Amino acid sequence: MSIVVTGATGQLGRHVVEQLLEKVPAGQITAVVRNAEKTADLADRGVKIALADYNDPASFDGLFSAGDKVLLVSGNEFDKGRVQQHKVVIDAAKAAGVALLAYTSAPGTLTAALADDHRGTEEILLDSGVPYALLRNGWYHENYTENLAPVLEHNAVVAAAGEGRVSSASRADYAAAAVAVLTGEGHENKTYELGGDTSWSFAEYAAELSRQTGKEIAYNAVPAEALVGILTGAGLPEPFARILAGVDASIEKGELVVDTGDLSRLTGRPTTPFAEAIAAALKG
């Protein structure tokens, strides 16, 4: 039996593999990647490496074995039909008879277009009959802390989220939940709504940045169309800018507040405070 992680060199997948290495022997872990060069260090530590691509169904033939536990990390190629990409993995998992397929989804409350591919994937997974775990990951601290340069340059947090709140957590937190599911028992056919222990507003985010930097950083709430203009002006493709503006609209409606406590329960510890993530990012 292997624990198989797809997208293992991605930002979340890499965290999962690193944390698995603390829990199980390296030989029990298979990292599925498109580029073997990026996993040389993992191979050196004894992790099995499998080359496969969501866009090449044949590459998944025979990759899984009966009894495997699989983490399907959702793809990030928004323009390539993610539901069909994910179906390739689900079909291969079904054919092999895996014991569990865990999928990194989006909160059940999220109605933004970003969630459409996740809902489509969940439907295929449930219809497949494969034992599943839905890891409905909330928003990530890193969605903000990795994009601080323009905020600090203009002394402004800009969002189209009004007074909405976000229950974000760190990638490492969400990875720890995945590891708990992959290495534990009794997670078959369960759905987990995952988010940080404490929600925050964008005004509070700006205030925390001000406190930590000593600068006066304001929160500028803007209409969705204005945000799309700002993001495209910064070089983002318009379709993706509209997806992000749609997420802000969902935040304003309270759809990214996840207060189930599932994340800290699965990991057995409190989630990483947003202020701590901000401090780490500012140290750089």
PDB file of C-alpha atoms in Angstrom:
ATOM      1  CA  MET A   1       0.000   0.000   0.000  1.00  0.00           C
ATOM      2  CA  SER A   2       1.276   3.406  -1.001  1.00  0.00           C
ATOM      3  CA  ILE A   3       0.191   6.901  -0.134  1.00  0.00           C
ATOM      4  CA  VAL A   4       0.117   8.651  -3.500  1.00  0.00           C
ATOM      5  CA  VAL A   5       0.188  12.451  -3.820  1.00  0.00           C
ATOM      6  CA  THR A   6      -0.574  14.073  -7.173  1.00  0.00           C
ATOM      7  CA  GLY A   7       0.806  17.526  -7.939  1.00  0.00           C
ATOM      8  CA  ALA A   8       3.558  16.696  -5.469  1.00  0.00           C
ATOM      9  CA  THR A   9       5.874  19.538  -6.517  1.00  0.00           C
ATOM     10  CA  GLY A  10       3.112  22.137  -6.244  1.00  0.00           C
ATOM     11  CA  GLN A  11       2.925  24.458  -3.279  1.00  0.00           C
ATOM     12  CA  LEU A  12       0.397  22.365  -1.329  1.00  0.00           C
ATOM     13  CA  GLY A  13       1.596  18.964  -2.585  1.00  0.00           C
ATOM     14  CA  ARG A  14       5.172  19.619  -1.492  1.00  0.00           C
ATOM     15  CA  HIS A  15       3.976  20.469   2.035  1.00  0.00           C
ATOM     16  CA  VAL A  16       1.981  17.222   2.132  1.00  0.00           C
ATOM     17  CA  VAL A  17       4.959  15.078   1.077  1.00  0.00           C
ATOM     18  CA  GLU A  18       7.272  16.770   3.583  1.00  0.00           C
ATOM     19  CA  GLN A  19       4.791  16.171   6.412  1.00  0.00           C
ATOM     20  CA  LEU A  20       4.164  12.574   5.321  1.00  0.00           C
ATOM     21  CA  LEU A  21       7.896  11.954   5.606  1.00  0.00           C
ATOM     22  CA  GLU A  22       7.596  12.771   9.307  1.00  0.00           C
ATOM     23  CA  LYS A  23       4.877  10.125   9.759  1.00  0.00           C
ATOM     24  CA  VAL A  24       5.557   7.153   7.445  1.00  0.00           C
ATOM     25  CA  PRO A  25       8.600   5.513   5.805  1.00  0.00           C
ATOM     26  CA  ALA A  26       9.644   7.251   2.584  1.00  0.00           C
ATOM     27  CA  GLY A  27       9.202   4.022   0.614  1.00  0.00           C
ATOM     28  CA  GLN A  28       5.462   4.130   1.303  1.00  0.00           C
ATOM     29  CA  ILE A  29       5.090   7.524  -0.399  1.00  0.00           C
ATOM     30  CA  THR A  30       4.668   8.020  -4.153  1.00  0.00           C
ATOM     31  CA  ALA A  31       4.999  11.557  -5.514  1.00  0.00           C
ATOM     32  CA  VAL A  32       3.215  12.042  -8.850  1.00  0.00           C
ATOM     33  CA  VAL A  33       4.852  14.820 -10.873  1.00  0.00           C
ATOM     34  CA  ARG A  34       5.247  16.067 -14.426  1.00  0.00           C
ATOM     35  CA  ASN A  35       8.911  16.960 -14.071  1.00  0.00           C
ATOM     36  CA  ALA A  36      11.256  14.513 -12.327  1.00  0.00           C
ATOM     37  CA  GLU A  37      13.995  17.125 -11.974  1.00  0.00           C
ATOM     38  CA  LYS A  38      11.922  18.968  -9.388  1.00  0.00           C
ATOM     39  CA  THR A  39      11.813  15.870  -7.170  1.00  0.00           C
ATOM     40  CA  ALA A  40      15.465  14.857  -7.139  1.00  0.00           C
ATOM     41  CA  ASP A  41      15.707  15.689  -3.425  1.00  0.00           C
ATOM     42  CA  LEU A  42      12.640  13.572  -2.631  1.00  0.00           C
ATOM     43  CA  ALA A  43      13.976  10.642  -4.637  1.00  0.00           C
ATOM     44  CA  ASP A  44      17.261  10.920  -2.717  1.00  0.00           C
ATOM     45  CA  ARG A  45      15.263  10.556   0.507  1.00  0.00           C
ATOM     46  CA  GLY A  46      13.580   7.368  -0.721  1.00  0.00           C
ATOM     47  CA  VAL A  47      10.252   8.700  -2.003  1.00  0.00           C
ATOM     48  CA  LYS A  48       8.994   6.872  -5.092  1.00  0.00           C
ATOM     49  CA  ILE A  49       8.548   9.174  -8.073  1.00  0.00           C
ATOM     50  CA  ALA A  50       5.890   8.602 -10.752  1.00  0.00           C
ATOM     51  CA  LEU A  51       5.673  10.712 -13.908  1.00  0.00           C
ATOM     52  CA  ALA A  52       2.127  11.529 -15.009  1.00  0.00           C
ATOM     53  CA  ASP A  53       0.167  14.456 -16.391  1.00  0.00           C
ATOM     54  CA  TYR A  54      -3.540  15.268 -15.875  1.00  0.00           C
ATOM     55  CA  ASN A  55      -3.663  16.068 -19.620  1.00  0.00           C
ATOM     56  CA  ASP A  56      -2.388  12.584 -20.605  1.00  0.00           C
ATOM     57  CA  PRO A  57      -4.808   9.886 -19.372  1.00  0.00           C
ATOM     58  CA  ALA A  58      -2.509   7.057 -20.493  1.00  0.00           C
ATOM     59  CA  SER A  59       0.182   8.328 -18.106  1.00  0.00           C
ATOM     60  CA  PHE A  60      -2.003   7.226 -15.169  1.00  0.00           C
ATOM     61  CA  ASP A  61      -2.452   3.664 -16.470  1.00  0.00           C
ATOM     62  CA  GLY A  62      -1.209   1.279 -13.796  1.00  0.00           C
ATOM     63  CA  LEU A  63       0.018   4.100 -11.569  1.00  0.00           C
ATOM     64  CA  PHE A  64      -2.240   3.177  -8.628  1.00  0.00           C
ATOM     65  CA  SER A  65      -2.558  -0.181  -6.865  1.00  0.00           C
ATOM     66  CA  ALA A  66      -5.374  -1.781  -4.887  1.00  0.00           C
ATOM     67  CA  GLY A  67      -5.396  -0.454  -1.337  1.00  0.00           C
ATOM     68  CA  ASP A  68      -3.536   2.786  -2.112  1.00  0.00           C
ATOM     69  CA  LYS A  69      -4.600   6.027  -0.475  1.00  0.00           C
ATOM     70  CA  VAL A  70      -4.510   8.865  -2.982  1.00  0.00           C
ATOM     71  CA  LEU A  71      -4.499  12.643  -2.559  1.00  0.00           C
ATOM     72  CA  LEU A  72      -5.799  14.360  -5.685  1.00  0.00           C
ATOM     73  CA  VAL A  73      -4.531  17.928  -5.446  1.00  0.00           C
ATOM     74  CA  SER A  74      -6.761  20.037  -7.683  1.00  0.00           C
ATOM     75  CA  GLY A  75      -5.040  21.315 -10.811  1.00  0.00           C
ATOM     76  CA  ASN A  76      -4.346  24.996 -11.414  1.00  0.00           C
ATOM     77  CA  GLU A  77      -4.704  25.079 -15.209  1.00  0.00           C
ATOM     78  CA  PHE A  78      -7.984  26.964 -15.236  1.00  0.00           C
ATOM     79  CA  ASP A  79      -8.055  27.057 -19.048  1.00  0.00           C
ATOM     80  CA  LYS A  80      -7.632  23.307 -19.643  1.00  0.00           C
ATOM     81  CA  GLY A  81     -10.833  21.837 -18.252  1.00  0.00           C
ATOM     82  CA  ARG A  82      -9.943  20.931 -14.693  1.00  0.00           C
ATOM     83  CA  VAL A  83     -12.952  18.644 -14.160  1.00  0.00           C
ATOM     84  CA  GLN A  84     -11.874  16.452 -17.060  1.00  0.00           C
ATOM     85  CA  GLN A  85      -8.274  16.493 -15.773  1.00  0.00           C
ATOM     86  CA  HIS A  86      -9.425  15.340 -12.349  1.00  0.00           C
ATOM     87  CA  LYS A  87     -11.661  12.664 -13.897  1.00  0.00           C
ATOM     88  CA  VAL A  88      -8.541  11.084 -15.409  1.00  0.00           C
ATOM     89  CA  VAL A  89      -7.192  10.495 -11.880  1.00  0.00           C
ATOM     90  CA  ILE A  90     -10.546   9.350 -10.478  1.00  0.00           C
ATOM     91  CA  ASP A  91     -11.018   6.843 -13.321  1.00  0.00           C
ATOM     92  CA  ALA A  92      -7.514   5.429 -12.759  1.00  0.00           C
ATOM     93  CA  ALA A  93      -8.148   5.206  -9.006  1.00  0.00           C
ATOM     94  CA  LYS A  94     -11.426   3.367  -9.579  1.00  0.00           C
ATOM     95  CA  ALA A  95      -9.831   0.907 -12.003  1.00  0.00           C
ATOM     96  CA  ALA A  96      -7.094   0.108  -9.467  1.00  0.00           C
ATOM     97  CA  GLY A  97      -9.435  -0.287  -6.486  1.00  0.00           C
ATOM     98  CA  VAL A  98      -7.791   2.279  -4.224  1.00  0.00           C
ATOM     99  CA  ALA A  99      -8.810   2.354  -0.564  1.00  0.00           C
ATOM    100  CA  LEU A 100      -9.367   6.127  -0.447  1.00  0.00           C
ATOM    101  CA  LEU A 101      -9.207   9.137  -2.747  1.00  0.00           C
ATOM    102  CA  ALA A 102      -8.997  12.469  -0.929  1.00  0.00           C
ATOM    103  CA  TYR A 103      -9.676  15.568  -3.030  1.00  0.00           C
ATOM    104  CA  THR A 104      -8.712  19.173  -2.237  1.00  0.00           C
ATOM    105  CA  SER A 105     -11.965  21.001  -2.921  1.00  0.00           C
ATOM    106  CA  ALA A 106     -13.514  24.357  -1.959  1.00  0.00           C
ATOM    107  CA  PRO A 107     -15.875  25.275   0.883  1.00  0.00           C
ATOM    108  CA  GLY A 108     -19.434  24.079   0.383  1.00  0.00           C
ATOM    109  CA  THR A 109     -20.670  27.630   1.009  1.00  0.00           C
ATOM    110  CA  LEU A 110     -18.640  29.104  -1.881  1.00  0.00           C
ATOM    111  CA  THR A 111     -20.802  30.066  -4.878  1.00  0.00           C
ATOM    112  CA  ALA A 112     -18.101  31.961  -6.814  1.00  0.00           C
ATOM    113  CA  ALA A 113     -17.150  30.621 -10.262  1.00  0.00           C
ATOM    114  CA  LEU A 114     -13.922  29.338  -8.704  1.00  0.00           C
ATOM    115  CA  ALA A 115     -15.984  26.614  -7.012  1.00  0.00           C
ATOM    116  CA  ASP A 116     -17.610  25.301 -10.215  1.00  0.00           C
ATOM    117  CA  ASP A 117     -14.739  22.955 -11.127  1.00  0.00           C
ATOM    118  CA  HIS A 118     -14.637  21.653  -7.561  1.00  0.00           C
ATOM    119  CA  ARG A 119     -18.363  20.885  -7.523  1.00  0.00           C
ATOM    120  CA  GLY A 120     -18.029  19.133 -10.899  1.00  0.00           C
ATOM    121  CA  THR A 121     -15.139  17.045  -9.612  1.00  0.00           C
ATOM    122  CA  GLU A 122     -16.968  16.145  -6.395  1.00  0.00           C
ATOM    123  CA  GLU A 123     -19.941  14.931  -8.452  1.00  0.00           C
ATOM    124  CA  ILE A 124     -17.749  12.635 -10.565  1.00  0.00           C
ATOM    125  CA  LEU A 125     -15.952  11.339  -7.481  1.00  0.00           C
ATOM    126  CA  LEU A 126     -19.188  10.534  -5.638  1.00  0.00           C
ATOM    127  CA  ASP A 127     -20.657   8.872  -8.746  1.00  0.00           C
ATOM    128  CA  SER A 128     -17.500   6.753  -9.186  1.00  0.00           C
ATOM    129  CA  GLY A 129     -18.082   4.702  -6.055  1.00  0.00           C
ATOM    130  CA  VAL A 130     -14.449   5.184  -4.979  1.00  0.00           C
ATOM    131  CA  PRO A 131     -14.183   5.674  -1.192  1.00  0.00           C
ATOM    132  CA  TYR A 132     -13.621   9.422  -0.875  1.00  0.00           C
ATOM    133  CA  ALA A 133     -12.709  12.208   1.507  1.00  0.00           C
ATOM    134  CA  LEU A 134     -13.595  15.740   0.480  1.00  0.00           C
ATOM    135  CA  LEU A 135     -11.099  18.212   1.909  1.00  0.00           C
ATOM    136  CA  ARG A 136     -12.946  21.452   1.293  1.00  0.00           C
ATOM    137  CA  ASN A 137     -10.061  23.835   1.839  1.00  0.00           C
ATOM    138  CA  GLY A 138     -10.904  27.420   2.694  1.00  0.00           C
ATOM    139  CA  TRP A 139      -8.796  30.388   1.652  1.00  0.00           C
ATOM    140  CA  TYR A 140      -5.026  30.404   2.211  1.00  0.00           C
ATOM    141  CA  HIS A 141      -3.017  32.984   4.164  1.00  0.00           C
ATOM    142  CA  GLU A 142      -0.526  32.815   1.311  1.00  0.00           C
ATOM    143  CA  ASN A 143      -3.083  34.221  -1.137  1.00  0.00           C
ATOM    144  CA  TYR A 144      -2.360  37.507   0.638  1.00  0.00           C
ATOM    145  CA  THR A 145       1.064  37.154   2.253  1.00  0.00           C
ATOM    146  CA  GLU A 146       2.731  36.193  -1.036  1.00  0.00           C
ATOM    147  CA  ASN A 147       1.416  39.360  -2.680  1.00  0.00           C
ATOM    148  CA  LEU A 148       2.450  42.016  -0.183  1.00  0.00           C
ATOM    149  CA  ALA A 149       4.749  44.014  -2.518  1.00  0.00           C
ATOM    150  CA  PRO A 150       2.006  46.136  -4.155  1.00  0.00           C
ATOM    151  CA  VAL A 151       0.257  46.559  -0.795  1.00  0.00           C
ATOM    152  CA  LEU A 152       3.416  47.923   0.796  1.00  0.00           C
ATOM    153  CA  GLU A 153       4.253  50.002  -2.274  1.00  0.00           C
ATOM    154  CA  HIS A 154       0.881  51.776  -2.265  1.00  0.00           C
ATOM    155  CA  ASN A 155       0.189  51.545   1.484  1.00  0.00           C
ATOM    156  CA  ALA A 156      -3.203  50.103   0.714  1.00  0.00           C
ATOM    157  CA  VAL A 157      -5.064  46.792   0.893  1.00  0.00           C
ATOM    158  CA  VAL A 158      -7.432  46.842  -2.089  1.00  0.00           C
ATOM    159  CA  ALA A 159     -10.349  44.398  -2.303  1.00  0.00           C
ATOM    160  CA  ALA A 160     -13.933  44.212  -3.500  1.00  0.00           C
ATOM    161  CA  ALA A 161     -15.042  42.392  -0.367  1.00  0.00           C
ATOM    162  CA  GLY A 162     -16.720  45.151   1.629  1.00  0.00           C
ATOM    163  CA  GLU A 163     -16.808  44.235   5.306  1.00  0.00           C
ATOM    164  CA  GLY A 164     -16.724  40.503   4.604  1.00  0.00           C
ATOM    165  CA  ARG A 165     -14.569  38.172   6.684  1.00  0.00           C
ATOM    166  CA  VAL A 166     -12.197  35.320   5.777  1.00  0.00           C
ATOM    167  CA  SER A 167     -11.325  32.193   7.781  1.00  0.00           C
ATOM    168  CA  SER A 168      -7.936  31.616   6.183  1.00  0.00           C
ATOM    169  CA  ALA A 169      -5.227  29.187   7.269  1.00  0.00           C
ATOM    170  CA  SER A 170      -1.734  28.352   6.067  1.00  0.00           C
ATOM    171  CA  ARG A 171      -0.830  25.840   3.372  1.00  0.00           C
ATOM    172  CA  ALA A 172       0.968  23.868   6.067  1.00  0.00           C
ATOM    173  CA  ASP A 173      -2.295  23.685   8.063  1.00  0.00           C
ATOM    174  CA  TYR A 174      -4.282  22.323   5.107  1.00  0.00           C
ATOM    175  CA  ALA A 175      -1.436  19.912   4.310  1.00  0.00           C
ATOM    176  CA  ALA A 176      -1.514  18.637   7.887  1.00  0.00           C
ATOM    177  CA  ALA A 177      -5.235  17.894   7.541  1.00  0.00           C
ATOM    178  CA  ALA A 178      -4.575  15.938   4.348  1.00  0.00           C
ATOM    179  CA  VAL A 179      -1.815  13.979   6.076  1.00  0.00           C
ATOM    180  CA  ALA A 180      -4.127  13.171   8.994  1.00  0.00           C
ATOM    181  CA  VAL A 181      -6.707  11.777   6.555  1.00  0.00           C
ATOM    182  CA  LEU A 182      -4.143   9.849   4.498  1.00  0.00           C
ATOM    183  CA  THR A 183      -2.457   8.254   7.512  1.00  0.00           C
ATOM    184  CA  GLY A 184      -5.515   7.823   9.771  1.00  0.00           C
ATOM    185  CA  GLU A 185      -8.563   5.569   9.777  1.00  0.00           C
ATOM    186  CA  GLY A 186     -12.277   6.142   9.423  1.00  0.00           C
ATOM    187  CA  HIS A 187     -12.186   8.980   6.876  1.00  0.00           C
ATOM    188  CA  GLU A 188     -13.970   7.130   4.068  1.00  0.00           C
ATOM    189  CA  ASN A 189     -16.915   8.989   2.528  1.00  0.00           C
ATOM    190  CA  LYS A 190     -16.463  11.995   4.820  1.00  0.00           C
ATOM    191  CA  THR A 191     -16.618  15.687   3.948  1.00  0.00           C
ATOM    192  CA  TYR A 192     -14.515  18.159   5.897  1.00  0.00           C
ATOM    193  CA  GLU A 193     -15.137  21.918   5.770  1.00  0.00           C
ATOM    194  CA  LEU A 194     -11.708  23.378   6.504  1.00  0.00           C
ATOM    195  CA  GLY A 195     -10.796  26.902   7.575  1.00  0.00           C
ATOM    196  CA  GLY A 196      -8.835  28.878  10.113  1.00  0.00           C
ATOM    197  CA  ASP A 197      -9.931  29.124  13.735  1.00  0.00           C
ATOM    198  CA  THR A 198     -10.308  32.910  13.600  1.00  0.00           C
ATOM    199  CA  SER A 199     -11.793  34.981  10.790  1.00  0.00           C
ATOM    200  CA  TRP A 200     -10.572  38.465   9.868  1.00  0.00           C
ATOM    201  CA  SER A 201     -11.802  41.433   7.828  1.00  0.00           C
ATOM    202  CA  PHE A 202      -9.766  43.404   5.309  1.00  0.00           C
ATOM    203  CA  ALA A 203      -9.836  46.430   7.617  1.00  0.00           C
ATOM    204  CA  GLU A 204      -8.290  44.225  10.327  1.00  0.00           C
ATOM    205  CA  TYR A 205      -5.741  42.934   7.793  1.00  0.00           C
ATOM    206  CA  ALA A 206      -4.726  46.504   6.923  1.00  0.00           C
ATOM    207  CA  ALA A 207      -4.522  47.384  10.629  1.00  0.00           C
ATOM    208  CA  GLU A 208      -2.300  44.364  11.336  1.00  0.00           C
ATOM    209  CA  LEU A 209      -0.006  45.280   8.440  1.00  0.00           C
ATOM    210  CA  SER A 210       0.160  48.834   9.783  1.00  0.00           C
ATOM    211  CA  ARG A 211       1.059  47.535  13.242  1.00  0.00           C
ATOM    212  CA  GLN A 212       3.804  45.234  11.962  1.00  0.00           C
ATOM    213  CA  THR A 213       5.358  47.654   9.435  1.00  0.00           C
ATOM    214  CA  GLY A 214       4.890  50.941  11.279  1.00  0.00           C
ATOM    215  CA  LYS A 215       3.293  52.347   8.116  1.00  0.00           C
ATOM    216  CA  GLU A 216      -0.203  53.767   7.687  1.00  0.00           C
ATOM    217  CA  ILE A 217      -1.839  51.117   5.508  1.00  0.00           C
ATOM    218  CA  ALA A 218      -5.469  51.687   4.575  1.00  0.00           C
ATOM    219  CA  TYR A 219      -8.172  49.339   3.372  1.00  0.00           C
ATOM    220  CA  ASN A 220      -9.637  50.559   0.101  1.00  0.00           C
ATOM    221  CA  ALA A 221     -12.912  48.793  -0.611  1.00  0.00           C
ATOM    222  CA  VAL A 222     -13.611  49.049  -4.344  1.00  0.00           C
ATOM    223  CA  PRO A 223     -16.382  47.791  -6.658  1.00  0.00           C
ATOM    224  CA  ALA A 224     -15.759  44.477  -8.433  1.00  0.00           C
ATOM    225  CA  GLU A 225     -15.291  46.108 -11.850  1.00  0.00           C
ATOM    226  CA  ALA A 226     -12.664  48.458 -10.429  1.00  0.00           C
ATOM    227  CA  LEU A 227     -10.790  45.477  -8.959  1.00  0.00           C
ATOM    228  CA  VAL A 228     -10.848  43.709 -12.333  1.00  0.00           C
ATOM    229  CA  GLY A 229      -9.330  46.836 -13.888  1.00  0.00           C
ATOM    230  CA  ILE A 230      -6.613  47.008 -11.224  1.00  0.00           C
ATOM    231  CA  LEU A 231      -5.721  43.326 -11.582  1.00  0.00           C
ATOM    232  CA  THR A 232      -5.630  43.376 -15.396  1.00  0.00           C
ATOM    233  CA  GLY A 233      -3.572  46.550 -15.210  1.00  0.00           C
ATOM    234  CA  ALA A 234      -1.100  44.604 -13.064  1.00  0.00           C
ATOM    235  CA  GLY A 235      -0.834  41.950 -15.784  1.00  0.00           C
ATOM    236  CA  LEU A 236      -3.395  39.305 -14.800  1.00  0.00           C
ATOM    237  CA  PRO A 237      -5.473  37.799 -17.624  1.00  0.00           C
ATOM    238  CA  GLU A 238      -9.014  39.201 -17.495  1.00  0.00           C
ATOM    239  CA  PRO A 239     -10.762  35.808 -16.997  1.00  0.00           C
ATOM    240  CA  PHE A 240      -8.623  35.120 -13.926  1.00  0.00           C
ATOM    241  CA  ALA A 241      -9.093  38.687 -12.642  1.00  0.00           C
ATOM    242  CA  ARG A 242     -12.862  38.134 -12.862  1.00  0.00           C
ATOM    243  CA  ILE A 243     -12.554  34.857 -10.928  1.00  0.00           C
ATOM    244  CA  LEU A 244     -10.715  36.695  -8.136  1.00  0.00           C
ATOM    245  CA  ALA A 245     -13.270  39.519  -8.112  1.00  0.00           C
ATOM    246  CA  GLY A 246     -15.955  36.838  -7.859  1.00  0.00           C
ATOM    247  CA  VAL A 247     -14.218  35.409  -4.801  1.00  0.00           C
ATOM    248  CA  ASP A 248     -14.233  38.868  -3.195  1.00  0.00           C
ATOM    249  CA  ALA A 249     -17.976  39.105  -3.865  1.00  0.00           C
ATOM    250  CA  SER A 250     -18.378  35.760  -2.094  1.00  0.00           C
ATOM    251  CA  ILE A 251     -16.275  37.016   0.812  1.00  0.00           C
ATOM    252  CA  GLU A 252     -18.585  40.017   1.154  1.00  0.00           C
ATOM    253  CA  LYS A 253     -21.516  37.585   1.432  1.00  0.00           C
ATOM    254  CA  GLY A 254     -19.736  35.584   4.166  1.00  0.00           C
ATOM    255  CA  GLU A 255     -19.056  32.527   2.022  1.00  0.00           C
ATOM    256  CA  LEU A 256     -15.404  32.149   3.097  1.00  0.00           C
ATOM    257  CA  VAL A 257     -16.141  32.074   6.809  1.00  0.00           C
ATOM    258  CA  VAL A 258     -15.679  28.419   7.804  1.00  0.00           C
ATOM    259  CA  ASP A 259     -16.391  27.881  11.483  1.00  0.00           C
ATOM    260  CA  THR A 260     -16.740  24.095  11.721  1.00  0.00           C
ATOM    261  CA  GLY A 261     -13.476  23.590  13.607  1.00  0.00           C
ATOM    262  CA  ASP A 262     -12.730  20.626  11.296  1.00  0.00           C
ATOM    263  CA  LEU A 263      -9.229  21.834  10.433  1.00  0.00           C
ATOM    264  CA  SER A 264      -7.894  22.157  13.964  1.00  0.00           C
ATOM    265  CA  ARG A 265      -9.695  18.919  14.942  1.00  0.00           C
ATOM    266  CA  LEU A 266      -8.031  16.957  12.130  1.00  0.00           C
ATOM    267  CA  THR A 267      -4.575  18.383  12.817  1.00  0.00           C
ATOM    268  CA  GLY A 268      -4.864  18.264  16.596  1.00  0.00           C
ATOM    269  CA  ARG A 269      -3.621  21.828  16.999  1.00  0.00           C
ATOM    270  CA  PRO A 270      -4.806  25.413  16.514  1.00  0.00           C
ATOM    271  CA  THR A 271      -4.488  26.824  13.007  1.00  0.00           C
ATOM    272  CA  THR A 272      -1.691  29.278  12.199  1.00  0.00           C
ATOM    273  CA  PRO A 273      -2.734  32.848  13.128  1.00  0.00           C
ATOM    274  CA  PHE A 274      -2.889  35.244  10.170  1.00  0.00           C
ATOM    275  CA  ALA A 275      -0.715  37.747  12.075  1.00  0.00           C
ATOM    276  CA  GLU A 276       2.001  35.079  12.355  1.00  0.00           C
ATOM    277  CA  ALA A 277       1.889  34.447   8.594  1.00  0.00           C
ATOM    278  CA  ILE A 278       2.120  38.177   7.914  1.00  0.00           C
ATOM    279  CA  ALA A 279       5.163  38.453  10.208  1.00  0.00           C
ATOM    280  CA  ALA A 280       6.905  35.553   8.445  1.00  0.00           C
ATOM    281  CA  ALA A 281       6.228  37.096   5.029  1.00  0.00           C
ATOM    282  CA  LEU A 282       7.540  40.505   6.091  1.00  0.00           C
ATOM    283  CA  LYS A 283      10.777  38.900   7.310  1.00  0.00           C
ATOM    284  CA  GLY A 284      10.985  37.319   3.867  1.00  0.00           C
TER     285      GLY A 284
END
